[in-house]
Short mmCIF file of C-alpha atoms in Angstrom, two decimals:
data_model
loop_
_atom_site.label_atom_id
_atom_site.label_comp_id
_atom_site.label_asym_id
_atom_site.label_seq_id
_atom_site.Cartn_x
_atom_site.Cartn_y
_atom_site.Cartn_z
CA UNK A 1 -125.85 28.44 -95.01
CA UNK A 2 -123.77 25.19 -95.48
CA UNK A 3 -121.12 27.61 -97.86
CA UNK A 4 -121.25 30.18 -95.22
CA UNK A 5 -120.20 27.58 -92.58
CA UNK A 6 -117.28 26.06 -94.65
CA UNK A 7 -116.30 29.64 -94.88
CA UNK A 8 -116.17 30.30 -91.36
CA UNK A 9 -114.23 26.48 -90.80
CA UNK A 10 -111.31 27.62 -93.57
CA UNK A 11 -111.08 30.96 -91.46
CA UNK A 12 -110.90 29.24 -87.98
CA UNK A 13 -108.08 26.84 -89.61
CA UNK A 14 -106.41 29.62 -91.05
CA UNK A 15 -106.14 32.04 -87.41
CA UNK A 16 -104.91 28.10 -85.75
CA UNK A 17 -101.94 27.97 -88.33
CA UNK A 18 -101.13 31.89 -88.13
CA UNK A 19 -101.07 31.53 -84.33
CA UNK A 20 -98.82 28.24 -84.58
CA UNK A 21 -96.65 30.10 -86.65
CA UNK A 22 -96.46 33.14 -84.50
CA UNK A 23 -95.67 31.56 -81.59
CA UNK A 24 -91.87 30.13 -81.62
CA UNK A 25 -90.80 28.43 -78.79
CA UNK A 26 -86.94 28.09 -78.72
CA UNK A 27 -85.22 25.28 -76.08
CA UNK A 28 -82.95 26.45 -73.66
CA UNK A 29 -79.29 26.71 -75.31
CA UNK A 30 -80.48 26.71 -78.86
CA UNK A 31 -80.90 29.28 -81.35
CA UNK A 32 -83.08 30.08 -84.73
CA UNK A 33 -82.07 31.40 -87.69
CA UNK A 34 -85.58 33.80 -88.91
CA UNK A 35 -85.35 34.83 -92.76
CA UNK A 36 -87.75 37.28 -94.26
CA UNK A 37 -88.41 36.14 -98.03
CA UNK A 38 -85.45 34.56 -98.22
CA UNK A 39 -83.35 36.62 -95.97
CA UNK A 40 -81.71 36.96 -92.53
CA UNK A 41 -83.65 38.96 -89.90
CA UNK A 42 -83.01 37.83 -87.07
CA UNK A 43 -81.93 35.24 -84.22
CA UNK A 44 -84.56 34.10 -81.78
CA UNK A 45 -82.91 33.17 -78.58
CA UNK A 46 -84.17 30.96 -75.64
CA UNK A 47 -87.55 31.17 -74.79
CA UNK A 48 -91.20 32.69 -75.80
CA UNK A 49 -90.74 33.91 -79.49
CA UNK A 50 -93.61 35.77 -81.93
CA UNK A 51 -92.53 36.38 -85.51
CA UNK A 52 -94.55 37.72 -88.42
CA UNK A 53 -96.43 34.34 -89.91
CA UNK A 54 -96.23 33.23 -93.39
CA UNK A 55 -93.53 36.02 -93.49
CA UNK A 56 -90.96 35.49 -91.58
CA UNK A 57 -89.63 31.49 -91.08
CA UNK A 58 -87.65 29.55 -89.31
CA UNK A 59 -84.02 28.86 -91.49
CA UNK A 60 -82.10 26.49 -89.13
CA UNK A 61 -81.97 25.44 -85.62
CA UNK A 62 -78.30 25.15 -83.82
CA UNK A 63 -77.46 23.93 -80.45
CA UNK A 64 -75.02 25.92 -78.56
CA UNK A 65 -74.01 23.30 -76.30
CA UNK A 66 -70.47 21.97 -76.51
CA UNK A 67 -70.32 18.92 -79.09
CA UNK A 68 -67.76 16.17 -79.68
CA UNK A 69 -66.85 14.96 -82.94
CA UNK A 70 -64.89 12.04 -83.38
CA UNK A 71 -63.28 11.49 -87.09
CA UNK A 72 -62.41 8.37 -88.47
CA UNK A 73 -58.45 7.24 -88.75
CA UNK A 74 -56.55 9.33 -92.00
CA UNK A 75 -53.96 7.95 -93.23
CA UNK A 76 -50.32 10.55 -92.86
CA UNK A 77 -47.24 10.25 -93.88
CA UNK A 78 -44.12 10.88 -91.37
CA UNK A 79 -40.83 12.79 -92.04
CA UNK A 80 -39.20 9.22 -92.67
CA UNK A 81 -42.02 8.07 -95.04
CA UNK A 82 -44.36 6.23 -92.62
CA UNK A 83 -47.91 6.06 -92.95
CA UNK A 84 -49.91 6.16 -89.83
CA UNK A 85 -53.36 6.26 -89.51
CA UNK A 86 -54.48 9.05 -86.85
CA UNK A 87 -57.47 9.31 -85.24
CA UNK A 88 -59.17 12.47 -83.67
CA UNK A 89 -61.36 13.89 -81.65
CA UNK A 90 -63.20 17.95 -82.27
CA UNK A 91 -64.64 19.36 -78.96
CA UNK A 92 -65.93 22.83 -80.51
CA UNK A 93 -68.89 24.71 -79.99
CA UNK A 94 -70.92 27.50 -81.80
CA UNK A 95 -70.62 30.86 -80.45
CA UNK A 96 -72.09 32.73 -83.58
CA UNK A 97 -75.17 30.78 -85.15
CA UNK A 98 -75.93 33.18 -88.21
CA UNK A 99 -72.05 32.83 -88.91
CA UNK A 100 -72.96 29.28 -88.62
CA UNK A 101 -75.81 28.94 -90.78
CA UNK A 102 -74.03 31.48 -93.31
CA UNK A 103 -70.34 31.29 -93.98
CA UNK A 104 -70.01 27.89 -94.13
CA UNK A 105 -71.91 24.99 -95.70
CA UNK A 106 -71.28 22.38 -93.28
CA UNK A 107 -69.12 23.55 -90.54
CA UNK A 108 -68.56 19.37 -89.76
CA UNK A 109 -67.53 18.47 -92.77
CA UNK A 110 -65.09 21.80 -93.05
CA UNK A 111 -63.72 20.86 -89.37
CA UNK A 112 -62.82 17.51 -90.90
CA UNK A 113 -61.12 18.51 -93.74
CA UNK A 114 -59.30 21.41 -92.16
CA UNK A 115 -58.35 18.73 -89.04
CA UNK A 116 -56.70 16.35 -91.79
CA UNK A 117 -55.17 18.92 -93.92
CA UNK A 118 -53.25 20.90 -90.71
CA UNK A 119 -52.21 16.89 -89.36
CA UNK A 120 -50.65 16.08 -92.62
CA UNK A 121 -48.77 19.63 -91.95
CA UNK A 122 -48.18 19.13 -88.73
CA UNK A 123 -46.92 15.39 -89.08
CA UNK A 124 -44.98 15.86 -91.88
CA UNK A 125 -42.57 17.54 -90.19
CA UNK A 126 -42.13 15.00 -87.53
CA UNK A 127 -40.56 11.47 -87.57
CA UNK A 128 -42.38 8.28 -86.05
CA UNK A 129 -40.66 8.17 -82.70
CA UNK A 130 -41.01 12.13 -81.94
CA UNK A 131 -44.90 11.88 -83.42
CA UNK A 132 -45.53 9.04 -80.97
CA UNK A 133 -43.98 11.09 -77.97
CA UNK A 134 -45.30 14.60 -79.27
CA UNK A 135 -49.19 14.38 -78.36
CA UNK A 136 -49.24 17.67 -76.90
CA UNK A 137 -47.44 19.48 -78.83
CA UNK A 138 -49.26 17.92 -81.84
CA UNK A 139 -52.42 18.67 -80.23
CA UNK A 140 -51.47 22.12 -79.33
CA UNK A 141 -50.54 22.52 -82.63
CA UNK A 142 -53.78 21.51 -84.42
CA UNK A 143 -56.22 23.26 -81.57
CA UNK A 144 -54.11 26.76 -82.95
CA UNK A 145 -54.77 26.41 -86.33
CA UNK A 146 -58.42 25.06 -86.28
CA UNK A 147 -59.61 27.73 -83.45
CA UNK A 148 -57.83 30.48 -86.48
CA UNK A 149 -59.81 29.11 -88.98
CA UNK A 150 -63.02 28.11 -87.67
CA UNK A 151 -63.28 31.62 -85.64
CA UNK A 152 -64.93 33.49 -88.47
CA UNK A 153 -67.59 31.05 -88.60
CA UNK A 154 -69.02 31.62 -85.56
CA UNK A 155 -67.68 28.13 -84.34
CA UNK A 156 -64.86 28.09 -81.49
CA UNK A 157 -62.19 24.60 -81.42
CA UNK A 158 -61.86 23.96 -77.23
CA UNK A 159 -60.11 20.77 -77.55
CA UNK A 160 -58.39 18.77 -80.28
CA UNK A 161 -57.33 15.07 -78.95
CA UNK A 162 -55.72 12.13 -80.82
CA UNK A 163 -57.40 9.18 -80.21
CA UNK A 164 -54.88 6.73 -81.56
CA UNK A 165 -52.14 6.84 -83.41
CA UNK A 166 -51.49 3.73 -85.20
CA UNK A 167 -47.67 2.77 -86.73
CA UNK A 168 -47.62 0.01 -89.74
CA UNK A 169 -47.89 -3.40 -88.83
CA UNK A 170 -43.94 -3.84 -89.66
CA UNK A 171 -42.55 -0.94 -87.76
CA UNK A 172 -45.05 -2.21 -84.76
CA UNK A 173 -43.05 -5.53 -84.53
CA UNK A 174 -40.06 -3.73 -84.69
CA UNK A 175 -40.99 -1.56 -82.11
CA UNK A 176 -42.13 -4.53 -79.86
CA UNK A 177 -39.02 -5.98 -80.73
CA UNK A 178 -36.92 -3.31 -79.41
CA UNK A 179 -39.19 -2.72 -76.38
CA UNK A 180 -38.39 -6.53 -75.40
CA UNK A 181 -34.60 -5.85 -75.94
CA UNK A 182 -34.53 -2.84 -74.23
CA UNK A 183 -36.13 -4.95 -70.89
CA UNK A 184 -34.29 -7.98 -71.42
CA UNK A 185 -31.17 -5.39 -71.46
CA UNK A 186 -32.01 -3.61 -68.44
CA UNK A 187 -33.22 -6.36 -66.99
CA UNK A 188 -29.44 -7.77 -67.12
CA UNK A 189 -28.55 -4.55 -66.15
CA UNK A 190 -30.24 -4.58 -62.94
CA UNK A 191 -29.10 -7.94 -62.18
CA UNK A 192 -25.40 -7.24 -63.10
CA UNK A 193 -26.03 -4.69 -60.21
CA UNK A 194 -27.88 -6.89 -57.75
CA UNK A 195 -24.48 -9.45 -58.55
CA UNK A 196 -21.86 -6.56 -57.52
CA UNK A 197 -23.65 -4.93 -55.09
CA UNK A 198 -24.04 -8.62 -53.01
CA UNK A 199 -20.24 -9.62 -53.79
CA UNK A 200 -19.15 -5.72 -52.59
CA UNK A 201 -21.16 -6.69 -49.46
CA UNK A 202 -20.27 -9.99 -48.87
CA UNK A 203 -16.49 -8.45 -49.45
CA UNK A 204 -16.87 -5.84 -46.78
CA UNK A 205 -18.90 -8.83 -44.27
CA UNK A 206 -15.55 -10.74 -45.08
CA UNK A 207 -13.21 -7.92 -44.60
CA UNK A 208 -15.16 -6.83 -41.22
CA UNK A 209 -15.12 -10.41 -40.21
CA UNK A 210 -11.45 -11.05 -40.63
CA UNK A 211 -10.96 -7.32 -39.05
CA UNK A 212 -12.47 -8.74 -36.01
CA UNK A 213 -11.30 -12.12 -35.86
CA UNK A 214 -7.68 -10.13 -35.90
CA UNK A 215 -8.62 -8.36 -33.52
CA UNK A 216 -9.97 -10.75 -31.32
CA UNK A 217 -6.74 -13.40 -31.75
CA UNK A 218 -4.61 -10.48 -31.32
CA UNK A 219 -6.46 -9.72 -28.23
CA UNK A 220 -6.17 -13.55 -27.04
CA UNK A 221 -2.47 -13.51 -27.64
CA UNK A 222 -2.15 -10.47 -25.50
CA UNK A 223 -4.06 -12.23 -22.95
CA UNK A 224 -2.34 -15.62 -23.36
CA UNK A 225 1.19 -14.26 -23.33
CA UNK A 226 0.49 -11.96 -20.07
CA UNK A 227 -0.77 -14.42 -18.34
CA UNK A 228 2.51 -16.71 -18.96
CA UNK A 229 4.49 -13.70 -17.87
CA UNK A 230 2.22 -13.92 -14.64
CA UNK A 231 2.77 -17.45 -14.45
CA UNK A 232 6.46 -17.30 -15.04
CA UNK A 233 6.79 -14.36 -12.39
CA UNK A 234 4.42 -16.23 -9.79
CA UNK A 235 6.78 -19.64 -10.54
CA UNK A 236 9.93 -17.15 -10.18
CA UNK A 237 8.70 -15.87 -7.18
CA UNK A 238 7.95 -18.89 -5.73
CA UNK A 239 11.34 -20.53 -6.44
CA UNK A 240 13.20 -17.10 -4.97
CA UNK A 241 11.02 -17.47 -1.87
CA UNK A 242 11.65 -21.42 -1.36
CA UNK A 243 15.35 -20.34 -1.32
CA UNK A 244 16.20 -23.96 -3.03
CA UNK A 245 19.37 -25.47 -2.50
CA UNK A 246 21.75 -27.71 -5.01
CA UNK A 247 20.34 -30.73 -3.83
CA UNK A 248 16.52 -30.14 -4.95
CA UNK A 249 18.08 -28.61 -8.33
CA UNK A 250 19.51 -31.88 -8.92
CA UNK A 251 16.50 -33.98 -7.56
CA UNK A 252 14.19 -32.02 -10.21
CA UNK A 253 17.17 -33.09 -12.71
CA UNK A 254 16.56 -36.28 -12.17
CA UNK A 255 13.08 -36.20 -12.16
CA UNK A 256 12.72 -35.02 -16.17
CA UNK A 257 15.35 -38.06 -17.13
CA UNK A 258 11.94 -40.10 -17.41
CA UNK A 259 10.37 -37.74 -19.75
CA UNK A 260 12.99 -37.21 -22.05
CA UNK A 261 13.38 -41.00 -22.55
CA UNK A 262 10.08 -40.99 -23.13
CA UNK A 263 8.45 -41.96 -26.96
CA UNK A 264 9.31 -44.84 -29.36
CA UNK A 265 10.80 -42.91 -31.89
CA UNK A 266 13.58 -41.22 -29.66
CA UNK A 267 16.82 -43.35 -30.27
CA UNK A 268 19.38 -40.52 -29.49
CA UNK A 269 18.80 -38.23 -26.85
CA UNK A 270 21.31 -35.80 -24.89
CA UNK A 271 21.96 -35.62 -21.63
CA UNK A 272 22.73 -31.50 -20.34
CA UNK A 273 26.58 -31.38 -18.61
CA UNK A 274 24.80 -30.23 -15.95
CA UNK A 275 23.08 -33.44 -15.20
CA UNK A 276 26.52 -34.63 -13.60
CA UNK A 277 27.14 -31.98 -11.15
CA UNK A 278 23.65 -32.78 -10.02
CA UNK A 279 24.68 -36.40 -10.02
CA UNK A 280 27.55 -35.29 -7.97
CA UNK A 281 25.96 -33.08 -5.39
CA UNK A 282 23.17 -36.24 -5.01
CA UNK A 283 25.90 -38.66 -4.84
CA UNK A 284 27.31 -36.58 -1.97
CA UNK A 285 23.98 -36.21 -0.19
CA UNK A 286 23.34 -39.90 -0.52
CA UNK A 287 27.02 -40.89 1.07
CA UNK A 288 26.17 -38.52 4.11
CA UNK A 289 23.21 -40.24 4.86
CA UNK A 290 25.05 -43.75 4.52
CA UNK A 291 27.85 -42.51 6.89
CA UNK A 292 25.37 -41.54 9.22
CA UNK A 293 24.20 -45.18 9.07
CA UNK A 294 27.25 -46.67 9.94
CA UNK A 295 28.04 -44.26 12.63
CA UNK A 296 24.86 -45.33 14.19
CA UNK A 297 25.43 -48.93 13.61
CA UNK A 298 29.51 -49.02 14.48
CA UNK A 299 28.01 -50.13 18.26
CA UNK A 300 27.57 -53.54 16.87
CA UNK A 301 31.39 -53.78 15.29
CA UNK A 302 30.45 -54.10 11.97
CA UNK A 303 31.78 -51.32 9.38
CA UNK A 304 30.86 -52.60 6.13
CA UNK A 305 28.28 -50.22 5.77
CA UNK A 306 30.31 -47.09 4.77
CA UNK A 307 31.80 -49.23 1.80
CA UNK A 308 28.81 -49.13 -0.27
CA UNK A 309 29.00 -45.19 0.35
CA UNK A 310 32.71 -45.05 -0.71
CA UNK A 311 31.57 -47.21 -3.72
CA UNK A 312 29.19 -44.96 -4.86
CA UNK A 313 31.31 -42.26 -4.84
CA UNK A 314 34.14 -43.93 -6.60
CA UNK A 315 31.09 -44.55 -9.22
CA UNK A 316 31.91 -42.30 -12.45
CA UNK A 317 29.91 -39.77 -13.03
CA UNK A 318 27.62 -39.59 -16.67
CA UNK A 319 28.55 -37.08 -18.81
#
């Protein structure tokens, strides 16, 4: 019985396996390679799976999600003989998993190789100031060639970015010290312009300013010298409408003597020829009123007071 029962045990173990291995259970976007002694059958997609056990078995196991591959920095040579270290980054995905699994060894490693090979192309055509302006266009570039070359193996390139791309140490402080010219340039640029612009302004807040204080004296002198002419009409006026006679002329004569004389530093001064006609005429008027004294003192029989009046008259006259 006990032989009988180990019997039965090894059978039991046996129908466990062969179920295991007839059940496949694939994730959701993955794929399996199945090989039947030794070769390709088929691909088991998503889901519930039954294959032939201890027959048929299970090659490989790909994800069909999108994966990123970063490569390390390679070292490429510019059109001017620069080395500059380059890193990338793959986004690619398999479309085809028994191209996959079958055309290629390791589709990584050939991604790398191909990615450094087409940059050295690519880069070798370009200088170090166009490859450090040029991402896209390198970029563009490499995406092409790898999505060519990687299409037959089932794998398709989406993206293709450079990470960094790093210049010598030498040509970096070169470049830095360039950069820092460039600002310190426009920076005395700028304030070359900030200078002109604020004298041009001030020039034209000058300009304005004198403009306007022209225009205002100008103004002011119109003013002034019309109201002189009104004062000199209103004075002219005035003296027409008095209807003066020689006697006040030569009064007012008299009267600006005083002023004329008038200052410390005036030794010579001259006297108009007119001042003696008004001397005259007051010399007259100042005899009439004497005579008109004496007339109204003759009563008392004294005439000596029309001889003052004769001597003043007999007085010569300043010319």
């Amino acid at each position: 019985m006990e032989p009988v029962i180990i019997v039965l045990i090894i059978l039991v173990v046996l129908v466990f396996i062969a179920l295991i291995k007839t059940i496949q259970v694939i994730p959701q976007a993955s794929a399996a390679i199945v090989e039947r002694f030794g070769r390709y059958t088929r691909t088991l997609n998503a889901g519930l799976n039954i294959v032939v056990p201890f027959i048929d078995t299970i090659r490989n196991r790909i994800d069909l999600r999108e994966q990123v591959v970063p490569f390390p920095p390679q070292p490429v040579i510019t059109q001017d003989n620069l080395v500059v270290n380059i890193d990338t980054v793959i986004y690619y995905q398999v479309t085809d998993a028994r191209a996959a699994t079958y055309e290629v060894a390791s589709y990584i490693q050939a991604i790398e190789q191909l990615t450094v090979t087409t940059l050295r192309n690519i880069i070798g055509g370009m200088d170090l100031e166009r490859t450090l302006t040029s991402r896209e266009e390198i970029n563009a570039a490499l995406r092409g060639v790898l999505d060519e070359a990687t299409g037959k193996w089932g794998i398709r390139v989406n993206r293709v970015e450079l990470k960094a791309i790093e210049p010598p140490t030498s040509i970096q402080d070169s470049m830095e010290k360039q950069m820092r010219a460039d600002r310190d340039k426009r920076a005395a640029i700028l304030q070359a312009e900030g200078v002109r612009q604020s004298e041009i302004l001030r020039a034209e807040g000058e300009k304005q300013s004198q403009i306007l204080r022209a225009e205002g004296e100008a103004k002011a002198a119109a003013l002034r010298a019309e109201g002189e002419a009104q004062a000199v009409r209103t004075v002219f006026e005035a003296i027409h409408a008095g209807d003066p006679d020689q006697k006040l002329l030569s009064y007012q004569y008299l009267q600006m003597l005083p002023k004329i004389a008038e200052g410390d530093a005036n030794k010579l001064w001259i006297v108009p020829s007119e001042i003696g006609d008004a001397l005259k005429g007051l010399s007259g008027a100042m005899g009439n009123l004497g005579g008109l004294g004496g007339v109204s003192g003759g009563g008392g029989g004294n005439g000596g007071a029309s001889v003052p009046a004769q001597e003043r008259r007999e007085k010569p006259t300043i010319d």
